[in-house]
Amino acid sequence: MKYLVIIFCLTFVCFSCDNNQKTEEIATKPNIVLIYADDLGYGDLSSYGMTNVATPNIDQIASEGLKFNNAHTSSATCTPSRFSLLTGSYAWRKNGTGVARGNAAMIIEPGRETIASVLKRAGYYTGVVGKWHLGLGPDGGPDWNGDIKPGPREIGFDYSFLIPATGDRVPCVFVEDYKVVGLEADDPIEVSYDKPIGDEPTGKDHPELLKMKHSHGHNNTIINGIGRIGYMTGGHAARWVDEDIADVITEKAKNFIQQRKDEPFFLYFSTHDIHVPRVPHSRFVGKSGMGPRGDALVQLDWCTGEIIKVLDELGLSDNTLIIFTSDNGPVLDDGYQDDAVTKANGHKPAGVLRGGKYSAFDAGTRVPLIVKWPGKVAIGESDALTSQVDFLASFATLTEQRFNKADAGDSRNQLDVLLGKSKIDRDHVVEKGHALSIIKGDWKYIEPNNGWRYNKFVDIELGNDTIPQLYNLKDDISEQNNLAGSNPEKTNELATLLNEIKNN
Ligand code: NG6
Ligand code: CA
């Protein structure tokens, strides 16, 4: 009996130790705020060489943190980049991860490992606010008038407030957790991407009703004076006002932080800016001298400043890891006549890089990346080769979690690189425009393919070629000299490595 009592006491003591340790651990876990800008190019921030517009709030993160010069998203468009970011797996491994329609079904399988599920296991409260573009609902798409699931909550997010797809795709409504916000029962939403529905005017038939005209595409249902991709009826009270999107999502993000200030939280704040349609709030209009694209950039900087401010006010800044980056490279005319080209005033949105959004050239996928965590992240710059696909494994390491490697097989722990303790390149990085490419050290190889070389609608070189391409990014960052012919060894080495990764 005596022994039993001792065993009982020891067990109790051990449990308490464990609990105390846990509480302590959780108290020291940093909050993680991931600000994911849309279509923001490598040259679009003043900290990355932009001279026409100042981005002081984003630059402040850079001056108090670490600015990466060789950071990559895994794709040159949105849906696949976001898939890879959240799942730690390259999107091209899975069918159906191209740019999603606004009524696409949920693309990430419920229960799949994501950054959110890892952090939730670590005791974090997890939220996503802003652009989703990863599909919602079961096969066949969501029921906009009922419970919209599966969605973020089925892959580890405790809270979500979403632009379901993009600003230019219907339905133009916000979805909070499982419901369309402000939907009235007697005005149900119907959405189609195949054929016109309802009797609301389209941009194609009624250009006179448009406040922003399309340049290509974007001529279906008109909502708030803007032609969209796709047709929509109903949900009038729920429809967003484009001019207010940044205010609405920033307020939601701030509320999330305020409400969760006493526990570790993860906020994936996915801005609409600076994607089309660029319709910033009137207080930003004309502020950049570059038309709506520049004004949207000023608005993006404001959103970022609001997040920094609320963290400061709540005394959370010292214990918050902020990551600011973009989903893909820049584009000027992406389908609306918004003066992005005529008012560029010599600005090069991709800086010295070749190509742009959609491109296998580096402007498609090399993006700004800034990381700040006072006292923990080094201050300065890093030239280390990094990829967003590694955030999952790095956050898992930070929070001492195991993760499902079968799900997140492409994610590597690069925590020390993100914190600036190491400047060693990732062994290689794979990225996708139309073609797949791989970067290893100074070298980049682009697979041969039959895609368009140039997209005249967006005025972007896509980096496609029927012959292999090899560039030395150290000597030739603008990818001008294809060395595949003169350096067959390197070409073969990278082609073989890429094939291995594909078949892995
Ligand atoms: C394109 C759209 C473009 C943009 C893009 C997705 C047309 C003509 N162009 O198809 O405007 O919406 O898809 O952008 O419709 S992304 O950043 O979400 O990937
Ligand atoms: Ca994008």
XYZ file of C-alpha atoms and ligand atoms in Angstrom:
524
model
C 0.000 0.000 0.000
C 2.842 2.341 1.023
C 4.436 1.765 -2.384
C 1.174 2.419 -4.164
C 0.876 5.796 -2.429
C 4.447 6.709 -3.411
C 3.823 5.715 -7.035
C 0.615 7.715 -7.058
C 2.385 10.790 -5.648
C 5.267 10.514 -8.110
C 2.855 10.199 -11.014
C 0.983 13.242 -9.826
C 4.206 15.265 -9.472
C 5.302 14.246 -12.969
C 1.964 15.228 -14.473
C 2.137 18.604 -12.775
C 5.707 19.134 -14.028
C 4.520 18.335 -17.495
C 1.619 20.725 -17.233
C 3.744 23.537 -15.838
C 6.284 23.002 -18.539
C 3.539 23.113 -21.157
C 2.088 26.334 -19.809
C 5.540 27.855 -19.753
C 6.281 26.633 -23.242
C 3.062 28.055 -24.594
C 3.699 31.364 -22.853
C 7.015 31.677 -24.675
C 5.745 30.596 -28.064
C 5.734 33.561 -30.409
C 2.566 34.624 -32.122
C 2.948 34.228 -35.859
C 1.478 36.766 -38.253
C 1.904 35.902 -41.906
C 1.001 38.825 -44.167
C 0.535 37.497 -47.692
C 0.276 40.203 -50.340
C -1.193 39.465 -53.743
C 0.751 39.984 -56.986
C 3.371 42.123 -55.263
C 6.603 42.140 -57.259
C 10.234 41.905 -56.254
C 10.682 45.601 -57.052
C 7.404 46.923 -55.617
C 8.521 48.002 -52.128
C 10.778 50.897 -51.305
C 12.872 48.477 -49.249
C 13.342 46.548 -52.518
C 14.165 49.525 -54.704
C 10.784 51.101 -55.438
C 11.345 54.856 -55.757
C 7.969 56.145 -56.974
C 5.941 55.148 -53.920
C 6.971 54.935 -50.274
C 5.950 51.864 -48.278
C 7.110 53.011 -44.815
C 5.234 50.475 -42.701
C 6.441 47.467 -44.634
C 9.916 48.995 -44.748
C 9.815 49.345 -40.972
C 9.490 45.562 -40.674
C 12.495 45.322 -42.984
C 14.589 47.790 -40.993
C 13.784 46.023 -37.721
C 14.109 42.565 -39.215
C 15.600 40.506 -41.985
C 15.086 41.204 -45.663
C 15.564 38.286 -48.051
C 16.926 38.868 -51.530
C 16.527 35.333 -52.856
C 13.156 34.179 -51.538
C 10.718 32.230 -53.664
C 7.096 31.365 -53.803
C 6.513 28.016 -55.430
C 4.341 29.212 -58.288
C 3.767 32.226 -60.495
C 0.030 32.292 -59.752
C -2.093 32.392 -56.674
C -3.884 29.087 -56.052
C -0.833 26.834 -56.418
C 1.377 29.180 -54.385
C -1.132 29.207 -51.552
C -1.540 25.448 -51.749
C 2.223 24.949 -51.364
C 2.527 27.612 -48.680
C -0.135 26.035 -46.481
C 0.509 22.332 -47.145
C 4.295 22.176 -47.503
C 3.823 20.218 -50.706
C 4.387 21.438 -54.252
C 1.019 22.082 -55.861
C 2.041 20.582 -59.193
C 2.048 17.164 -57.507
C -1.740 17.344 -57.314
C -4.216 17.803 -60.167
C -6.666 20.675 -59.959
C -4.364 23.187 -58.302
C -4.353 25.735 -61.140
C -5.955 29.187 -60.704
C -9.320 28.244 -59.175
C -12.751 29.437 -60.217
C -14.814 31.209 -57.605
C -17.113 28.209 -57.224
C -14.379 25.555 -57.067
C -14.641 22.837 -54.429
C -12.147 22.776 -51.561
C -8.753 21.915 -53.044
C -6.840 20.968 -49.887
C -8.297 17.695 -48.613
C -9.958 17.941 -45.188
C -7.646 16.569 -42.540
C -4.524 17.215 -44.563
C -1.547 18.598 -42.683
C -1.166 22.354 -43.038
C 0.647 25.154 -41.256
C -2.606 25.746 -39.382
C -3.024 22.130 -38.235
C 0.580 22.001 -37.023
C 0.254 25.226 -35.064
C -3.141 24.258 -33.691
C -1.556 21.099 -32.269
C 1.105 23.318 -30.723
C -1.612 25.152 -28.806
C -2.079 28.094 -31.131
C -5.388 29.695 -31.978
C -5.328 29.811 -35.763
C -7.089 32.194 -38.119
C -7.177 33.206 -41.758
C -8.462 36.591 -42.829
C -8.591 37.724 -46.461
C -8.128 36.093 -49.820
C -8.550 32.314 -49.872
C -8.647 31.100 -53.502
C -8.271 27.446 -52.543
C -11.859 26.382 -53.165
C -14.630 25.758 -50.653
C -17.238 23.095 -50.160
C -17.627 19.496 -51.363
C -17.177 18.160 -54.903
C -19.425 20.184 -57.142
C -18.708 23.359 -55.176
C -20.174 25.129 -52.188
C -23.773 25.810 -51.259
C -23.502 29.572 -50.859
C -26.858 29.698 -49.084
C -26.126 27.004 -46.526
C -23.115 25.845 -44.546
C -20.045 26.394 -46.685
C -17.835 23.483 -45.787
C -15.350 21.931 -45.925
C -13.157 25.001 -45.737
C -10.303 26.375 -43.641
C -11.733 24.912 -40.452
C -11.350 21.407 -41.818
C -7.603 21.921 -42.285
C -6.691 23.421 -38.933
C -8.004 26.986 -38.846
C -10.143 27.901 -35.842
C -11.473 31.026 -37.499
C -11.863 32.287 -41.040
C -13.085 35.455 -42.718
C -12.663 35.080 -46.434
C -12.769 36.579 -49.845
C -13.643 33.140 -51.262
C -11.551 33.386 -54.454
C -10.330 36.722 -55.828
C -11.719 40.244 -56.050
C -12.390 39.759 -59.747
C -14.292 36.475 -59.377
C -17.878 35.968 -58.251
C -19.376 35.553 -55.716
C -18.397 39.004 -54.426
C -19.276 38.290 -50.793
C -17.351 37.558 -47.606
C -17.580 34.174 -45.937
C -17.102 34.080 -42.167
C -16.569 30.585 -40.811
C -19.308 28.621 -42.600
C -21.618 31.425 -43.714
C -21.886 34.224 -46.241
C -21.852 37.452 -44.220
C -25.070 39.468 -44.448
C -26.952 37.043 -46.677
C -30.732 37.468 -46.611
C -32.841 34.330 -46.823
C -35.163 35.727 -49.481
C -32.330 36.686 -51.825
C -30.275 33.506 -52.299
C -27.000 33.498 -54.185
C -26.535 31.609 -57.395
C -23.204 31.379 -59.179
C -22.214 30.048 -62.582
C -18.974 29.986 -64.494
C -20.437 28.196 -67.490
C -23.378 30.248 -68.648
C -25.059 33.560 -67.923
C -27.680 33.371 -65.193
C -30.276 35.845 -63.982
C -30.932 39.166 -65.615
C -28.241 41.385 -64.147
C -26.203 43.311 -66.703
C -22.842 42.036 -67.857
C -19.766 44.052 -68.739
C -19.918 42.576 -72.218
C -23.416 43.858 -72.976
C -23.428 46.998 -70.859
C -19.984 48.606 -70.893
C -21.692 51.959 -70.273
C -22.465 50.810 -66.717
C -18.841 50.185 -65.800
C -16.829 52.496 -63.563
C -13.709 50.504 -64.383
C -13.562 49.010 -67.854
C -12.022 45.637 -68.614
C -9.100 45.261 -70.991
C -9.382 41.481 -71.314
C -11.781 39.015 -69.708
C -13.723 40.363 -66.719
C -16.843 41.084 -68.735
C -19.434 38.912 -66.969
C -21.772 40.062 -64.165
C -21.290 43.698 -63.152
C -21.000 44.185 -59.411
C -20.310 47.597 -57.885
C -19.740 48.965 -61.399
C -17.020 46.401 -62.155
C -17.287 43.473 -64.562
C -16.247 40.167 -62.981
C -15.193 36.687 -64.018
C -18.308 34.527 -63.671
C -22.016 35.143 -63.283
C -23.863 35.793 -60.063
C -27.404 36.543 -58.964
C -28.865 37.281 -55.524
C -27.045 38.059 -52.289
C -27.439 41.800 -52.882
C -27.226 42.805 -49.227
C -24.134 40.633 -48.800
C -22.114 41.982 -51.721
C -18.892 43.669 -50.828
C -17.941 47.187 -51.788
C -14.483 46.956 -53.328
C -13.437 50.323 -51.913
C -13.999 48.953 -48.390
C -12.363 45.522 -48.694
C -9.030 46.585 -47.186
C -10.776 48.304 -44.262
C -13.050 45.336 -43.616
C -10.369 42.664 -43.620
C -7.884 44.791 -41.682
C -10.512 45.375 -39.002
C -11.197 41.635 -38.832
C -7.473 40.917 -38.553
C -7.092 43.476 -35.761
C -10.103 42.065 -33.913
C -8.645 38.593 -34.189
C -5.388 39.791 -32.604
C -7.200 41.708 -29.866
C -9.401 38.757 -28.980
C -6.550 36.246 -28.935
C -3.898 38.402 -27.294
C -3.617 36.155 -24.234
C -2.770 32.944 -26.057
C -0.359 32.103 -28.830
C -2.051 32.814 -32.133
C -1.344 32.304 -35.793
C -2.883 34.795 -38.184
C -2.675 34.271 -41.918
C -3.606 37.747 -43.160
C -4.028 37.463 -46.870
C -4.545 40.873 -48.423
C -6.509 41.580 -51.562
C -4.005 44.240 -52.608
C -2.490 44.661 -55.082
C -4.529 42.244 -57.212
C -7.102 43.461 -59.744
C -9.582 45.046 -59.630
C -7.556 47.762 -57.944
C -10.191 49.910 -56.301
C -8.646 51.380 -53.152
C -10.577 53.430 -50.623
C -11.039 57.102 -51.585
C -8.517 58.201 -48.946
C -5.768 56.443 -50.933
C -6.907 57.535 -54.384
C -4.309 59.699 -56.092
C -1.768 59.199 -53.309
C 0.821 57.407 -55.412
C 0.725 59.365 -58.648
C 0.737 55.954 -60.342
C -2.969 55.323 -60.635
C -4.877 52.514 -58.897
C -1.987 50.026 -58.793
C 0.239 52.449 -56.886
C -2.668 53.596 -54.721
C -3.448 49.968 -53.845
C 0.178 49.644 -52.796
C -0.199 52.624 -50.461
C -3.308 50.915 -49.090
C -1.420 47.626 -48.610
C 1.215 49.515 -46.659
C -1.512 51.078 -44.520
C -3.026 47.627 -43.766
C 0.402 46.414 -42.694
C 0.868 49.475 -40.502
C -2.443 48.810 -38.751
C -1.320 45.286 -37.876
C 2.010 46.564 -36.540
C 0.175 49.214 -34.528
C -2.249 46.825 -32.857
C 0.593 44.459 -31.946
C 2.487 47.410 -30.425
C -0.544 48.692 -28.541
C -1.192 45.289 -27.015
C 2.457 44.859 -26.086
C 2.721 41.815 -28.344
C 5.387 42.964 -30.794
C 8.328 41.462 -28.905
C 6.705 38.070 -28.905
C 5.410 38.058 -32.455
C 7.088 36.665 -35.519
C 5.912 38.722 -38.494
C 6.444 37.432 -41.992
C 5.601 39.608 -44.956
C 5.697 38.151 -48.460
C 3.767 37.787 -51.742
C 2.027 34.941 -53.568
C 3.496 35.584 -57.000
C 5.204 38.212 -59.112
C 3.824 41.421 -60.525
C 1.586 42.295 -63.446
C 0.519 45.706 -64.681
C -2.517 45.197 -66.928
C -4.197 42.073 -65.543
C -7.505 42.635 -67.297
C -8.797 46.073 -66.303
C -8.076 49.498 -67.765
C -6.630 50.916 -64.579
C -3.716 52.954 -65.975
C -1.188 50.569 -64.451
C 0.841 50.710 -67.662
C 0.419 54.348 -68.587
C 1.129 55.614 -65.071
C 4.005 53.263 -64.241
C 6.301 56.296 -64.593
C 9.305 54.115 -65.308
C 8.718 51.886 -62.280
C 9.880 48.317 -62.771
C 7.619 46.147 -60.586
C 9.960 43.164 -60.803
C 13.133 45.226 -60.393
C 15.976 43.643 -62.349
C 14.166 40.343 -62.874
C 12.787 39.110 -66.200
C 9.135 38.174 -66.750
C 6.320 38.715 -64.268
C 3.260 36.997 -62.864
C 2.568 33.743 -64.797
C 6.234 33.496 -65.828
C 8.863 30.783 -65.419
C 11.433 33.565 -65.409
C 12.312 34.686 -61.919
C 9.967 37.685 -61.757
C 7.131 35.154 -61.527
C 8.343 33.581 -58.322
C 11.122 35.556 -56.661
C 9.272 37.798 -54.233
C 9.904 40.112 -51.302
C 10.235 38.279 -47.976
C 10.711 40.147 -44.727
C 10.845 38.519 -41.305
C 10.833 40.226 -37.937
C 10.908 38.957 -34.350
C 12.719 41.354 -32.032
C 15.785 39.836 -30.420
C 15.275 36.526 -32.234
C 15.550 37.386 -35.909
C 18.800 38.977 -37.023
C 18.561 42.497 -38.437
C 19.864 42.997 -41.956
C 19.688 41.141 -45.236
C 20.008 37.545 -46.316
C 20.927 36.199 -49.734
C 20.036 32.636 -48.774
C 17.893 30.742 -51.276
C 14.557 30.109 -49.554
C 11.110 28.847 -50.453
C 7.690 29.353 -48.894
C 7.139 25.604 -49.083
C 9.431 25.387 -46.044
C 7.330 27.515 -43.713
C 5.399 24.456 -42.489
C 8.446 22.448 -41.392
C 10.121 25.580 -40.002
C 7.093 26.515 -37.892
C 6.857 22.891 -36.753
C 10.463 23.088 -35.567
C 9.880 26.419 -33.887
C 6.935 25.022 -31.932
C 8.493 21.572 -31.384
C 5.866 19.693 -33.322
C 6.150 16.646 -35.503
C 4.290 16.843 -38.778
C 2.918 14.412 -41.313
C 5.785 14.039 -43.775
C 3.676 12.063 -46.198
C 1.439 15.132 -46.552
C 4.092 17.844 -46.372
C 6.897 15.987 -48.090
C 8.463 18.988 -49.804
C 8.778 21.088 -46.660
C 12.238 21.334 -45.047
C 13.137 22.877 -41.750
C 14.735 26.226 -42.618
C 14.051 27.898 -39.293
C 17.641 29.026 -38.809
C 17.609 30.639 -42.244
C 14.327 32.415 -41.506
C 15.733 33.651 -38.204
C 18.943 34.762 -39.878
C 21.114 32.383 -37.832
C 22.159 30.653 -41.007
C 22.642 32.012 -44.487
C 23.056 28.657 -46.147
C 21.003 28.151 -49.313
C 18.265 25.564 -49.434
C 19.707 22.720 -51.495
C 17.390 23.614 -54.397
C 14.064 25.301 -55.048
C 11.435 24.162 -57.561
C 9.019 26.696 -59.017
C 6.256 26.662 -61.567
C 5.218 29.141 -64.191
C 3.713 27.253 -67.070
C 6.943 25.260 -67.117
C 8.710 23.850 -64.093
C 12.092 25.230 -63.169
C 14.689 24.467 -60.549
C 17.291 26.667 -58.881
C 20.365 25.211 -57.229
C 23.166 27.488 -56.123
C 23.791 30.042 -58.822
C 22.064 28.022 -61.508
C 18.520 27.905 -62.794
C 17.135 25.388 -65.255
C 13.763 25.768 -67.012
C 12.228 22.655 -68.550
C 11.423 22.760 -72.253
C 7.727 23.074 -73.105
C 5.348 24.233 -75.802
C 3.636 27.085 -73.930
C 3.288 30.625 -75.230
C 6.533 32.545 -74.953
C 4.793 35.828 -74.529
C 1.355 36.781 -73.256
C 0.378 39.892 -75.158
C -2.643 40.569 -72.952
C -0.544 41.073 -69.846
C 2.626 41.985 -71.779
C 4.734 39.413 -69.953
C 7.401 37.020 -71.200
C 6.362 33.653 -69.845
C 9.749 31.967 -69.940
C 8.492 29.065 -72.043
C 10.733 27.599 -74.704
C 10.827 24.314 -76.594
C 14.519 23.968 -75.774
C 16.039 23.622 -72.284
C 17.115 26.867 -70.639
C 19.961 27.318 -68.185
C 20.873 30.621 -66.565
C 23.581 31.636 -64.154
C 21.633 33.862 -61.779
C 24.773 35.183 -60.117
C 26.227 36.629 -63.322
C 22.951 37.065 -65.144
C 20.119 37.748 -62.713
C 17.948 38.975 -65.590
C 18.138 35.585 -67.352
C 19.349 36.910 -70.694
C 21.936 34.286 -71.712
C 20.730 30.744 -72.112
C 23.809 28.622 -71.344
C 22.148 25.221 -71.834
C 23.987 24.685 -75.116
C 27.404 25.635 -73.765
C 27.001 23.876 -70.409
C 25.314 20.516 -71.055
C 26.730 19.022 -67.811
C 24.988 21.546 -65.577
C 21.843 21.345 -67.696
C 21.771 17.566 -67.311
C 22.534 17.733 -63.615
C 19.598 20.045 -62.940
C 17.243 18.268 -65.367
C 18.031 14.980 -63.617
C 17.537 16.477 -60.166
C 14.215 17.982 -61.232
C 13.093 14.612 -62.571
C 14.070 12.917 -59.331
C 12.054 15.431 -57.348
C 9.089 14.999 -59.673
C 9.201 11.230 -59.311
C 9.777 11.272 -55.582
C -6.513 35.295 -64.752
C -7.271 36.608 -64.786
C -6.514 37.599 -63.929
C -6.320 37.062 -62.542
C -5.651 35.710 -62.600
C -5.512 35.046 -61.268
C -8.467 37.009 -66.896
C -8.389 37.504 -68.293
N -7.366 37.091 -66.171
O -7.193 34.339 -65.486
O -7.183 38.824 -63.902
O -7.551 36.963 -61.887
O -6.383 34.826 -63.424
O -4.679 35.770 -60.454
O -9.523 36.562 -66.471
S -4.137 35.111 -59.145
O -3.201 36.063 -58.583
O -5.298 34.926 -58.289
O -3.510 33.885 -59.529
Ca -1.699 36.416 -56.909
